[in-house]
Amino acid sequence: MIGVMGSFESPGATLEEPMDLYLHGYVSSRLMRLSASARAGNGDNNGGSESHDEGLPVSIAATKTDGIVLALTPNNHSYNYRSAILHGFARPVTSVEEKLWAMELLTNNIVPDRWRSTRVPPNKAEMTSTQILKVRIVSASAKIRCGGPHDEKKDLRDGEVTQRVWTGVVPVWERLGAPVPGDDNRVAQVPAHVVDFVAKRNREREARALQALQEPE
């Protein structure tokens, strides 16, 4: 399932401002069916507060690995990573205008400028089979690990160990390959928006993994 943060009411909102999470999925998937059956007023969640009578309670988690941390002992091995958990309440988007807006936002979040470079708008069958969930975020938590190995002082003072065991970080990042045309493709050149996306995303991911080598201040 793919998702993106955004605000239909305030499209220019940044991460410092209130935003919702939009999730894309097939209309008959379990999560989409559960959210469609949620009704305002079934508010026994968390004591039945009115603020919780707004849809299906959900938790969404995501983790990105930036490096494998190799220490002097197996117990101190670790990962450099970024993780987040969002808690909120999901409802299907019923407004056609907001649904189209969210679908465009999701598409362009995958590959910038992709929406207008395809056959749009979606036809009736596509709109009917696709469901968009709007998750109102009520709480969230995040955790980040960066830097190198953190070994115990007694091991660092052991010359035999430090002379024998290599320690450090293996940076990790996903790398996008060169675009490969599909069997039915009739366009001779890969569009600039795809070429630029691949190059930029590869640079950003490598830079982020290398940045994670630095110890937090």
XYZ file of N, CA, C and O in Angstrom:
868
model
N 0.844 -1.188 0.000
C 0.000 0.000 0.000
C 0.879 1.238 0.000
O 1.893 1.294 0.705
N 0.520 2.220 -0.802
C 1.306 3.445 -0.875
C 0.536 4.584 -0.219
O -0.698 4.577 -0.151
N 1.264 5.555 0.270
C 0.628 6.679 0.937
C 1.441 7.940 0.785
O 2.618 7.910 0.411
N 0.815 9.067 1.090
C 1.480 10.363 1.004
C 0.788 11.328 1.952
O -0.425 11.256 2.156
N 1.570 12.209 2.547
C 1.016 13.235 3.415
C 0.581 14.420 2.563
O 1.248 14.798 1.592
N -0.551 15.020 2.935
C -1.035 16.181 2.196
C -2.247 16.791 2.863
O -2.839 16.210 3.783
N -2.619 17.968 2.390
C -3.793 18.660 2.910
C -4.629 19.158 1.744
O -4.198 20.039 0.995
N -5.800 18.575 1.561
C -6.696 19.004 0.490
C -7.172 20.432 0.738
O -7.339 21.215 -0.193
N -7.398 20.764 2.010
C -7.870 22.100 2.366
C -6.768 23.145 2.209
O -7.047 24.315 1.955
N -5.495 22.713 2.381
C -4.359 23.633 2.260
C -3.246 22.928 1.497
O -2.285 22.430 2.094
N -3.347 22.867 0.162
C -2.406 22.085 -0.649
C -0.940 22.484 -0.471
O -0.048 21.670 -0.687
N -0.690 23.710 -0.073
C 0.685 24.164 0.088
C 1.267 23.881 1.450
O 2.382 24.317 1.756
N 0.558 23.127 2.279
C 1.022 22.857 3.645
C 2.326 22.074 3.631
O 2.571 21.237 2.760
N 3.188 22.356 4.621
C 4.451 21.649 4.785
C 4.345 20.702 5.970
O 3.321 20.662 6.662
N 5.423 19.954 6.233
C 5.413 19.000 7.342
C 5.301 19.689 8.693
O 4.988 19.050 9.697
N 5.548 20.990 8.730
C 5.406 21.737 9.984
C 3.952 22.113 10.250
O 3.627 22.648 11.301
N 3.071 21.850 9.298
C 1.661 22.204 9.421
C 0.807 20.935 9.455
O 1.259 19.862 9.040
N -0.440 21.047 9.940
C -1.320 19.867 9.995
C -1.572 19.296 8.595
O -1.922 20.031 7.677
N -1.397 17.996 8.463
C -1.681 17.311 7.207
C -2.313 15.960 7.503
O -2.193 15.438 8.615
N -2.975 15.410 6.506
C -3.569 14.082 6.600
C -2.701 13.105 5.817
O -1.867 13.488 4.986
N -2.922 11.813 6.073
C -2.252 10.774 5.309
C -3.256 10.159 4.346
O -4.329 9.711 4.762
N -2.919 10.157 3.066
C -3.782 9.554 2.050
C -3.187 8.206 1.642
O -2.009 8.120 1.283
N -4.017 7.159 1.718
C -3.602 5.812 1.356
C -4.363 5.341 0.129
O -5.567 5.589 0.001
N -3.670 4.643 -0.752
C -4.255 4.162 -2.008
C -4.356 2.648 -1.970
O -3.425 1.963 -1.548
N -5.501 2.119 -2.402
C -5.655 0.680 -2.435
C -6.830 0.245 -3.281
O -7.617 1.071 -3.768
N -6.958 -1.076 -3.455
C -8.069 -1.632 -4.218
C -9.326 -1.620 -3.354
O -9.272 -1.910 -2.157
N -10.434 -1.305 -3.953
C -11.661 -1.077 -3.202
C -12.104 -2.295 -2.389
O -12.734 -2.152 -1.335
N -11.767 -3.509 -2.853
C -12.226 -4.718 -2.165
C -11.218 -5.257 -1.150
O -11.464 -6.302 -0.546
N -10.082 -4.570 -0.969
C -9.111 -5.042 0.014
C -9.699 -4.918 1.418
O -10.617 -4.139 1.672
N -9.165 -5.681 2.345
C -9.747 -5.770 3.688
C -9.767 -4.413 4.386
O -10.782 -4.025 4.983
N -8.661 -3.692 4.320
C -8.605 -2.393 4.992
C -9.628 -1.423 4.422
O -10.292 -0.693 5.168
N -9.779 -1.432 3.109
C -10.733 -0.517 2.482
C -12.165 -0.887 2.873
O -13.000 -0.007 3.121
N -12.453 -2.178 2.934
C -13.802 -2.596 3.322
C -14.088 -2.264 4.775
O -15.187 -1.842 5.122
N -13.085 -2.446 5.641
C -13.277 -2.109 7.051
C -13.506 -0.621 7.243
O -14.351 -0.204 8.037
N -12.753 0.185 6.521
C -12.912 1.636 6.665
C -14.273 2.100 6.152
O -14.870 3.019 6.701
N -14.774 1.440 5.107
C -16.068 1.818 4.565
C -17.200 1.501 5.531
O -18.234 2.172 5.555
N -16.990 0.459 6.356
C -18.033 0.063 7.299
C -17.972 0.845 8.599
O -18.897 0.767 9.421
N -16.884 1.590 8.801
C -16.776 2.384 10.027
C -17.814 3.502 9.994
O -18.066 4.118 8.960
N -18.428 3.749 11.113
C -19.469 4.772 11.193
C -19.180 5.731 12.335
O -18.779 5.323 13.427
N -19.376 6.972 12.064
C -19.267 7.956 13.135
C -20.314 7.639 14.191
O -21.446 7.285 13.892
N -19.900 7.734 15.431
C -20.815 7.424 16.521
C -20.527 6.104 17.160
O -21.032 5.819 18.247
N -19.700 5.244 16.497
C -19.276 3.994 17.138
C -18.078 4.315 18.016
O -17.008 3.757 17.872
N -18.253 5.204 18.917
C -17.125 5.819 19.595
C -16.810 5.271 20.947
O -16.709 6.030 21.902
N -16.639 3.968 21.046
C -16.183 3.411 22.310
C -14.663 3.410 22.409
O -14.109 3.051 23.423
N -13.985 3.820 21.310
C -12.530 3.823 21.330
C -12.015 4.877 22.285
O -12.469 6.018 22.273
N -11.051 4.482 23.088
C -10.406 5.425 23.994
C -11.414 6.191 24.826
O -11.380 7.414 24.920
N -12.354 5.481 25.370
C -13.299 6.121 26.268
C -14.473 6.761 25.582
O -15.270 7.450 26.209
N -14.584 6.602 24.266
C -15.752 7.144 23.580
C -15.701 8.631 23.342
O -16.715 9.274 23.171
N -14.507 9.202 23.305
C -14.386 10.630 23.053
C -14.929 10.980 21.687
O -14.764 10.245 20.720
N -15.593 12.120 21.568
C -16.164 12.529 20.293
C -15.084 12.663 19.228
O -15.313 12.419 18.059
N -13.873 13.062 19.632
C -12.805 13.258 18.665
C -12.378 11.953 18.017
O -11.666 11.952 17.033
N -12.827 10.804 18.568
C -12.455 9.509 18.027
C -13.585 8.870 17.232
O -13.466 7.732 16.804
N -14.712 9.574 17.061
C -15.840 9.027 16.307
C -15.701 9.396 14.833
O -16.654 9.846 14.218
N -14.534 9.196 14.270
C -14.282 9.726 12.934
C -13.768 8.692 11.951
O -13.175 9.045 10.946
N -13.978 7.417 12.216
C -13.565 6.410 11.260
C -12.876 5.234 11.904
O -12.951 5.026 13.117
N -12.207 4.463 11.074
C -11.536 3.250 11.518
C -10.197 3.592 12.167
O -9.349 4.244 11.554
N -9.967 3.152 13.422
C -8.668 3.415 14.050
C -7.572 2.605 13.360
O -7.718 1.396 13.167
N -6.503 3.256 12.983
C -5.419 2.593 12.264
C -4.067 3.044 12.818
O -3.947 4.118 13.398
N -3.076 2.187 12.613
C -1.682 2.526 12.893
C -0.881 2.217 11.635
O -1.033 1.146 11.048
N -0.052 3.150 11.236
C 0.755 2.990 10.026
C 2.211 3.141 10.413
O 2.595 4.128 11.050
N 3.024 2.158 10.046
C 4.439 2.175 10.390
C 5.289 2.106 9.133
O 4.925 1.471 8.144
N 6.429 2.783 9.186
C 7.381 2.748 8.072
C 8.796 2.832 8.620
O 9.047 3.546 9.593
N 9.707 2.099 7.998
C 11.110 2.109 8.414
C 12.001 2.142 7.179
O 11.723 1.484 6.182
N 13.067 2.924 7.257
C 14.059 3.008 6.182
C 15.433 2.737 6.771
O 15.832 3.361 7.755
N 16.165 1.795 6.176
C 17.500 1.449 6.652
C 18.543 2.259 5.904
O 18.524 2.331 4.671
N 19.480 2.875 6.652
C 20.538 3.690 6.055
C 21.920 3.072 6.196
O 22.871 3.550 5.574
N 22.067 2.041 7.025
C 23.386 1.450 7.175
C 23.382 0.251 8.105
O 22.511 0.129 8.966
N 24.352 -0.642 7.912
C 24.564 -1.785 8.789
C 25.780 -1.456 9.656
O 26.869 -1.207 9.134
N 25.579 -1.428 10.957
C 26.626 -1.023 11.891
C 27.306 -2.263 12.458
O 26.664 -3.087 13.117
N 28.600 -2.402 12.198
C 29.381 -3.558 12.637
C 30.281 -3.145 13.789
O 31.153 -2.287 13.636
N 30.083 -3.763 14.939
C 30.803 -3.393 16.157
C 31.785 -4.489 16.567
O 31.927 -5.517 15.890
N 32.453 -4.286 17.696
C 33.417 -5.265 18.186
C 32.753 -6.556 18.633
O 33.332 -7.641 18.511
N 31.545 -6.462 19.156
C 30.822 -7.649 19.626
C 29.491 -7.746 18.905
O 28.891 -6.724 18.530
N 28.989 -8.951 18.702
C 27.681 -9.111 18.055
C 26.582 -8.335 18.770
O 25.665 -7.801 18.126
N 26.666 -8.242 20.093
C 25.617 -7.581 20.862
C 25.504 -6.103 20.543
O 24.444 -5.499 20.722
N 26.587 -5.496 20.074
C 26.578 -4.060 19.770
C 26.405 -3.762 18.287
O 26.481 -2.604 17.883
N 26.195 -4.796 17.492
C 25.849 -4.543 16.090
C 24.485 -3.836 16.033
O 23.642 -4.022 16.907
N 24.285 -3.048 14.990
C 23.037 -2.284 14.912
C 22.772 -1.876 13.462
O 23.454 -2.333 12.536
N 21.783 -1.035 13.302
C 21.455 -0.444 12.008
C 21.335 1.061 12.175
O 20.896 1.553 13.221
N 21.703 1.797 11.147
C 21.281 3.189 11.042
C 19.936 3.171 10.331
O 19.793 2.542 9.273
N 18.962 3.840 10.896
C 17.609 3.747 10.342
C 16.782 4.973 10.717
O 17.136 5.750 11.606
N 15.662 5.097 10.029
C 14.632 6.087 10.355
C 13.304 5.352 10.422
O 12.976 4.603 9.504
N 12.553 5.528 11.490
C 11.271 4.841 11.613
C 10.221 5.797 12.177
O 10.540 6.723 12.918
N 8.996 5.550 11.799
C 7.891 6.377 12.287
C 6.622 5.541 12.389
O 6.425 4.600 11.606
N 5.792 5.869 13.360
C 4.486 5.246 13.521
C 3.448 6.355 13.656
O 3.609 7.280 14.463
N 2.407 6.265 12.846
C 1.305 7.227 12.894
C 0.058 6.524 13.409
O -0.232 5.394 13.019
N -0.676 7.182 14.279
C -1.949 6.676 14.777
C -3.036 7.665 14.384
O -2.884 8.882 14.543
N -4.128 7.127 13.857
C -5.198 8.018 13.444
C -6.464 7.272 13.104
O -6.636 6.095 13.447
N -7.345 7.958 12.397
C -8.648 7.412 12.039
C -8.876 7.597 10.550
O -8.721 8.696 10.012
N -9.220 6.481 9.886
C -9.306 6.456 8.424
C -10.748 6.453 7.950
O -11.597 5.733 8.488
N -10.990 7.230 6.915
C -12.290 7.249 6.247
C -12.077 7.270 4.743
O -11.138 7.901 4.247
N -12.931 6.584 3.976
C -12.832 6.667 2.516
C -13.112 8.085 2.040
O -13.961 8.782 2.596
N -12.383 8.502 1.034
C -12.638 9.801 0.414
C -13.808 9.639 -0.542
O -13.748 8.841 -1.484
N -14.878 10.378 -0.310
C -16.086 10.245 -1.139
C -16.226 11.371 -2.156
O -16.940 11.223 -3.150
N -15.575 12.488 -1.935
C -15.618 13.599 -2.879
C -14.772 13.263 -4.103
O -13.586 12.915 -3.974
N -15.362 13.360 -5.293
C -14.622 13.076 -6.524
C -13.462 14.051 -6.684
O -12.350 13.662 -7.076
N -13.683 15.300 -6.350
C -12.635 16.305 -6.479
C -11.438 15.974 -5.581
O -10.283 16.022 -6.019
N -11.712 15.628 -4.326
C -10.623 15.309 -3.409
C -9.962 13.987 -3.787
O -8.742 13.844 -3.647
N -10.740 13.042 -4.275
C -10.182 11.754 -4.679
C -9.208 11.922 -5.841
O -8.100 11.373 -5.824
N -9.590 12.708 -6.838
C -8.701 12.970 -7.971
C -7.455 13.720 -7.520
O -6.341 13.443 -7.979
N -7.644 14.675 -6.611
C -6.506 15.430 -6.083
C -5.528 14.500 -5.372
O -4.313 14.594 -5.567
N -6.062 13.593 -4.562
C -5.218 12.658 -3.824
C -4.519 11.682 -4.770
O -3.339 11.343 -4.568
N -5.210 11.205 -5.796
C -4.600 10.292 -6.753
C -3.456 10.974 -7.503
O -2.408 10.361 -7.747
N -3.643 12.229 -7.845
C -2.561 12.974 -8.501
C -1.388 13.173 -7.546
O -0.225 13.021 -7.933
N -1.687 13.501 -6.298
C -0.643 13.696 -5.298
C 0.159 12.418 -5.097
O 1.401 12.441 -5.041
N -0.532 11.299 -4.981
C 0.133 10.011 -4.802
C 1.008 9.649 -6.004
O 2.151 9.205 -5.854
N 0.476 9.858 -7.200
C 1.212 9.525 -8.422
C 2.475 10.355 -8.543
O 3.569 9.834 -8.816
N 2.352 11.657 -8.326
C 3.510 12.542 -8.457
C 4.497 12.375 -7.306
O 5.659 12.780 -7.433
N 4.048 11.789 -6.200
C 4.974 11.514 -5.103
C 5.865 10.315 -5.430
O 6.966 10.197 -4.908
N 5.382 9.441 -6.302
C 6.183 8.302 -6.744
C 7.198 8.756 -7.793
O 8.401 8.538 -7.657
N 6.706 9.389 -8.846
C 7.558 9.970 -9.883
C 7.025 11.374 -10.176
O 5.910 11.511 -10.691
N 7.778 12.416 -9.832
C 7.314 13.787 -10.051
C 6.883 14.026 -11.499
O 7.533 13.570 -12.437
N 5.761 14.716 -11.659
C 5.216 15.110 -12.961
C 4.663 13.937 -13.765
O 4.360 14.068 -14.952
N 4.491 12.784 -13.109
C 4.023 11.614 -13.843
C 2.546 11.716 -14.207
O 2.124 11.224 -15.260
N 1.747 12.316 -13.327
C 0.298 12.364 -13.545
C -0.046 12.960 -14.907
O -0.744 12.335 -15.706
N 0.443 14.153 -15.187
C 0.068 14.829 -16.440
C 0.759 14.220 -17.656
O 0.423 14.547 -18.791
N 1.726 13.328 -17.390
C 2.422 12.664 -18.488
C 1.776 11.330 -18.858
O 2.359 10.558 -19.631
N 0.600 11.049 -18.294
C -0.109 9.802 -18.577
C -1.497 10.102 -19.136
O -1.882 11.260 -19.304
N -2.273 9.038 -19.385
C -3.646 9.211 -19.850
C -4.527 9.504 -18.635
O -4.859 8.627 -17.864
N -4.904 10.731 -18.481
C -5.761 11.163 -17.375
C -6.893 12.023 -17.938
O -6.776 12.578 -19.029
N -7.994 12.153 -17.188
C -8.257 11.589 -15.868
C -8.590 10.094 -15.933
O -8.850 9.563 -17.013
N -8.582 9.418 -14.775
C -8.961 8.002 -14.759
C -10.385 7.820 -15.257
O -11.245 8.702 -15.062
N -10.661 6.684 -15.900
C -12.018 6.440 -16.378
C -12.896 5.931 -15.233
O -12.433 5.746 -14.103
N -14.142 5.692 -15.530
C -15.107 5.302 -14.499
C -14.704 4.006 -13.802
O -14.808 3.878 -12.574
N -14.256 3.020 -14.588
C -13.872 1.739 -14.002
C -12.691 1.902 -13.048
O -12.650 1.290 -11.977
N -11.735 2.740 -13.433
C -10.565 2.970 -12.580
C -10.945 3.693 -11.295
O -10.437 3.389 -10.212
N -11.833 4.658 -11.418
C -12.281 5.401 -10.236
C -13.065 4.496 -9.289
O -12.954 4.605 -8.066
N -13.856 3.587 -9.857
C -14.682 2.701 -9.046
C -13.844 1.652 -8.319
O -14.115 1.315 -7.160
N -12.815 1.135 -8.986
C -12.003 0.064 -8.394
C -10.950 0.580 -7.420
O -10.389 -0.194 -6.644
N -10.696 1.865 -7.456
C -9.663 2.456 -6.593
C -10.307 3.153 -5.400
O -11.284 3.889 -5.552
N -9.756 2.899 -4.241
C -10.229 3.576 -3.033
C -9.089 4.399 -2.450
O -7.939 3.966 -2.449
N -9.427 5.574 -1.966
C -8.475 6.436 -1.277
C -8.950 6.614 0.157
O -10.104 6.990 0.392
N -8.070 6.301 1.103
C -8.378 6.535 2.505
C -7.709 7.813 2.971
O -6.553 8.075 2.637
N -8.432 8.587 3.734
C -7.885 9.792 4.353
C -7.759 9.525 5.844
O -8.744 9.272 6.530
N -6.525 9.552 6.322
C -6.261 9.256 7.731
C -5.979 10.562 8.472
O -5.019 11.273 8.147
N -6.830 10.851 9.445
C -6.579 12.012 10.303
C -5.630 11.574 11.409
O -5.939 10.706 12.205
N -4.469 12.173 11.454
C -3.432 11.792 12.413
C -3.732 12.418 13.771
O -3.947 13.624 13.888
N -3.727 11.565 14.811
C -3.959 12.075 16.164
C -2.707 11.980 17.024
O -2.569 12.705 18.018
N -1.782 11.097 16.681
C -0.521 11.012 17.414
C 0.509 10.319 16.538
O 0.164 9.624 15.584
N 1.768 10.523 16.885
C 2.832 9.925 16.089
C 4.103 9.822 16.933
O 4.263 10.548 17.920
N 4.965 8.921 16.534
C 6.270 8.809 17.175
C 7.295 8.449 16.112
O 6.964 7.849 15.086
N 8.535 8.842 16.353
C 9.597 8.564 15.393
C 10.878 8.238 16.134
O 11.088 8.673 17.276
N 11.738 7.454 15.494
C 13.022 7.108 16.085
C 14.062 7.034 14.976
O 13.793 6.504 13.895
N 15.233 7.591 15.243
C 16.319 7.615 14.268
C 17.593 7.135 14.935
O 17.894 7.507 16.072
N 18.355 6.316 14.230
C 19.663 5.905 14.697
C 20.662 6.277 13.618
O 20.495 5.941 12.448
N 21.727 7.009 13.984
C 22.769 7.346 13.032
C 24.119 7.298 13.736
O 24.201 7.225 14.959
N 25.186 7.336 12.947
C 26.520 7.288 13.512
C 27.174 5.939 13.339
O 26.698 5.070 12.606
N 28.285 5.753 14.034
C 29.051 4.522 13.927
C 28.806 3.576 15.076
O 27.844 3.742 15.846
N 29.678 2.576 15.239
C 29.519 1.606 16.323
C 29.689 2.277 17.684
O 30.480 3.202 17.840
N 28.973 1.779 18.672
C 29.068 2.267 20.042
C 29.474 1.088 20.926
O 28.622 0.382 21.468
N 30.769 0.895 21.044
C 31.275 -0.249 21.793
C 31.531 0.107 23.259
O 31.691 1.278 23.623
N 31.586 -0.926 24.079
C 31.840 -0.725 25.499
C 33.316 -0.401 25.733
O 34.204 -0.870 25.006
N 33.577 0.394 26.763
C 34.941 0.857 27.036
C 35.896 -0.305 27.296
O 37.053 -0.274 26.875
N 35.415 -1.347 27.984
C 36.308 -2.470 28.295
C 36.758 -3.181 27.024
O 37.888 -3.694 26.954
N 35.879 -3.218 26.002
C 36.272 -3.824 24.734
C 37.217 -2.910 23.963
O 38.160 -3.380 23.316
N 36.986 -1.598 24.030
C 37.858 -0.653 23.339
C 39.259 -0.630 23.944
O 40.240 -0.303 23.267
N 39.375 -1.006 25.218
C 40.686 -1.051 25.879
C 41.421 -2.381 25.637
O 42.586 -2.515 25.993
N 40.703 -3.330 25.029
C 41.295 -4.643 24.769
C 42.011 -4.610 23.422
O 41.402 -4.718 22.361
N 43.343 -4.460 23.475
C 44.113 -4.339 22.240
C 43.996 -5.535 21.331
O 43.995 -5.397 20.100
N 43.920 -6.729 21.902
C 43.805 -7.929 21.077
C 42.535 -7.896 20.246
O 42.538 -8.259 19.061
N 41.452 -7.432 20.858
C 40.160 -7.358 20.160
C 40.169 -6.251 19.108
O 39.766 -6.474 17.955
N 40.635 -5.066 19.488
C 40.593 -3.932 18.544
C 41.538 -4.137 17.366
O 41.300 -3.595 16.280
N 42.604 -4.917 17.557
C 43.525 -5.194 16.455
C 42.999 -6.277 15.519
O 43.445 -6.385 14.373
N 42.061 -7.053 15.998
C 41.573 -8.204 15.227
C 40.225 -7.975 14.552
O 39.972 -8.517 13.463
N 39.367 -7.178 15.172
C 37.983 -7.037 14.702
C 37.790 -5.710 13.970
O 38.019 -4.636 14.537
N 37.358 -5.802 12.718
C 37.057 -4.581 11.953
C 35.695 -4.043 12.388
O 34.736 -4.799 12.556
N 35.626 -2.744 12.593
C 34.350 -2.106 12.945
C 34.076 -0.953 11.987
O 34.995 -0.356 11.421
N 32.821 -0.654 11.819
C 32.447 0.452 10.945
C 31.004 0.321 10.491
O 30.204 -0.392 11.111
N 30.683 1.002 9.410
C 29.315 1.029 8.887
C 29.326 0.698 7.397
O 30.156 1.214 6.651
N 28.414 -0.165 7.004
C 28.177 -0.416 5.581
C 26.953 0.412 5.187
O 25.825 0.086 5.579
N 27.144 1.529 4.459
C 25.991 2.352 4.076
C 25.014 1.563 3.206
O 25.422 0.737 2.382
N 23.744 1.825 3.386
C 22.701 1.121 2.639
C 21.792 2.143 1.965
O 21.298 3.070 2.609
N 21.613 1.994 0.665
C 20.601 2.796 -0.021
C 20.098 2.035 -1.235
O 20.816 1.249 -1.831
N 18.838 2.269 -1.562
C 18.242 1.678 -2.759
C 18.715 2.460 -3.979
O 18.743 3.690 -3.955
N 19.061 1.745 -5.024
C 19.485 2.406 -6.250
C 18.542 2.025 -7.385
O 18.305 0.836 -7.632
N 18.008 3.022 -8.054
C 17.121 2.793 -9.189
C 17.959 2.526 -10.433
O 18.937 3.227 -10.706
N 17.563 1.523 -11.205
C 18.280 1.178 -12.421
C 17.825 2.009 -13.605
O 16.900 2.841 -13.509
N 18.477 1.799 -14.732
C 18.095 2.499 -15.958
C 16.707 2.043 -16.398
O 16.401 0.846 -16.369
N 15.827 2.977 -16.805
C 14.487 2.613 -17.243
C 14.508 1.638 -18.421
O 15.282 1.800 -19.362
N 13.651 0.624 -18.340
C 13.556 -0.400 -19.392
C 12.183 -0.286 -20.041
O 11.161 -0.380 -19.359
N 12.106 -0.065 -21.348
C 10.804 0.088 -22.001
C 9.962 -1.171 -21.924
O 10.484 -2.288 -21.954
N 8.640 -0.981 -21.812
C 7.728 -2.103 -21.788
C 7.512 -2.679 -23.173
O 7.854 -2.057 -24.195
N 6.918 -3.867 -23.227
C 6.695 -4.537 -24.506
C 5.798 -3.719 -25.434
O 5.952 -3.792 -26.660
N 4.863 -2.965 -24.876
C 3.921 -2.203 -25.694
C 4.332 -0.746 -25.845
O 3.574 0.056 -26.415
N 5.495 -0.371 -25.335
C 5.949 1.016 -25.442
C 6.208 1.401 -26.900
O 6.799 0.632 -27.664
N 5.756 2.594 -27.280
C 5.973 3.087 -28.638
C 6.714 4.429 -28.637
O 6.834 5.069 -29.683
N 7.209 4.854 -27.493
C 7.929 6.122 -27.378
C 9.427 5.823 -27.432
O 9.937 5.034 -26.630
N 10.127 6.450 -28.360
C 11.526 6.119 -28.605
C 12.425 6.471 -27.433
O 13.302 5.690 -27.049
N 12.232 7.647 -26.856
C 13.107 8.109 -25.783
C 12.396 8.083 -24.441
O 11.194 8.363 -24.356
N 13.158 7.761 -23.412
C 12.615 7.831 -22.056
C 12.342 9.294 -21.732
O 13.214 10.148 -21.933
N 11.142 9.635 -21.247
C 10.802 11.031 -20.955
C 11.766 11.651 -19.952
O 12.294 10.973 -19.063
N 11.972 12.938 -20.098
C 12.912 13.657 -19.229
C 12.505 13.559 -17.767
O 13.365 13.453 -16.888
N 11.186 13.575 -17.498
C 10.769 13.546 -16.096
C 11.132 12.220 -15.431
O 11.370 12.175 -14.225
N 11.221 11.134 -16.222
C 11.621 9.839 -15.676
C 13.139 9.793 -15.490
O 13.638 9.359 -14.443
N 13.886 10.241 -16.484
C 15.352 10.254 -16.397
C 15.813 11.118 -15.231
O 16.676 10.725 -14.437
N 15.224 12.317 -15.120
C 15.602 13.234 -14.040
C 15.259 12.652 -12.678
O 16.020 12.800 -11.714
N 14.106 11.993 -12.589
C 13.693 11.384 -11.320
C 14.679 10.323 -10.866
O 15.091 10.288 -9.703
N 15.080 9.441 -11.764
C 16.005 8.366 -11.416
C 17.325 8.938 -10.916
O 17.856 8.522 -9.876
N 17.864 9.903 -11.650
C 19.155 10.479 -11.271
C 19.067 11.202 -9.930
O 19.933 11.032 -9.057
N 18.026 11.987 -9.754
C 17.882 12.755 -8.513
C 17.655 11.839 -7.321
O 18.265 12.014 -6.260
N 16.789 10.847 -7.483
C 16.493 9.954 -6.368
C 17.736 9.155 -5.952
O 17.978 8.951 -4.759
N 18.532 8.724 -6.916
C 19.751 7.991 -6.580
C 20.733 8.875 -5.821
O 21.367 8.439 -4.860
N 20.861 10.123 -6.239
C 21.753 11.052 -5.527
C 21.268 11.288 -4.105
O 22.063 11.284 -3.150
N 19.966 11.498 -3.950
C 19.406 11.787 -2.633
C 19.565 10.612 -1.682
O 19.919 10.796 -0.512
N 19.316 9.408 -2.154
C 19.389 8.231 -1.287
C 20.824 7.945 -0.862
O 21.086 7.591 0.292
N 21.759 8.090 -1.781
C 23.158 7.881 -1.417
C 23.612 8.929 -0.415
O 24.280 8.613 0.583
N 23.237 10.191 -0.670
C 23.640 11.270 0.240
C 23.056 11.067 1.630
O 23.723 11.312 2.643
N 21.814 10.586 1.708
C 21.183 10.381 3.009
C 21.864 9.250 3.767
O 22.069 9.347 4.993
N 22.239 8.175 3.091
C 22.910 7.067 3.753
C 24.279 7.489 4.270
O 24.702 7.093 5.368
N 24.993 8.303 3.499
C 26.306 8.773 3.935
C 26.189 9.803 5.050
O 27.033 9.844 5.960
N 25.138 10.599 5.005
C 24.909 11.570 6.074
C 24.651 10.856 7.398
O 25.036 11.343 8.462
N 24.023 9.691 7.324
C 23.700 8.935 8.542
C 24.941 8.389 9.228
O 24.860 7.894 10.352
N 26.112 8.479 8.586
C 27.342 8.043 9.222
C 27.775 8.994 10.345
O 28.540 8.608 11.225
N 27.282 10.229 10.275
C 27.681 11.233 11.253
C 26.975 11.019 12.576
O 25.780 10.722 12.614
N 27.734 11.172 13.666
C 27.145 11.066 14.995
C 26.233 12.253 15.238
O 26.538 13.381 14.833
N 25.084 12.051 15.902
C 24.196 13.169 16.221
C 24.865 14.136 17.180
O 25.647 13.737 18.044
N 24.571 15.407 17.018
C 25.170 16.434 17.880
C 24.444 16.487 19.220
O 23.266 16.210 19.307
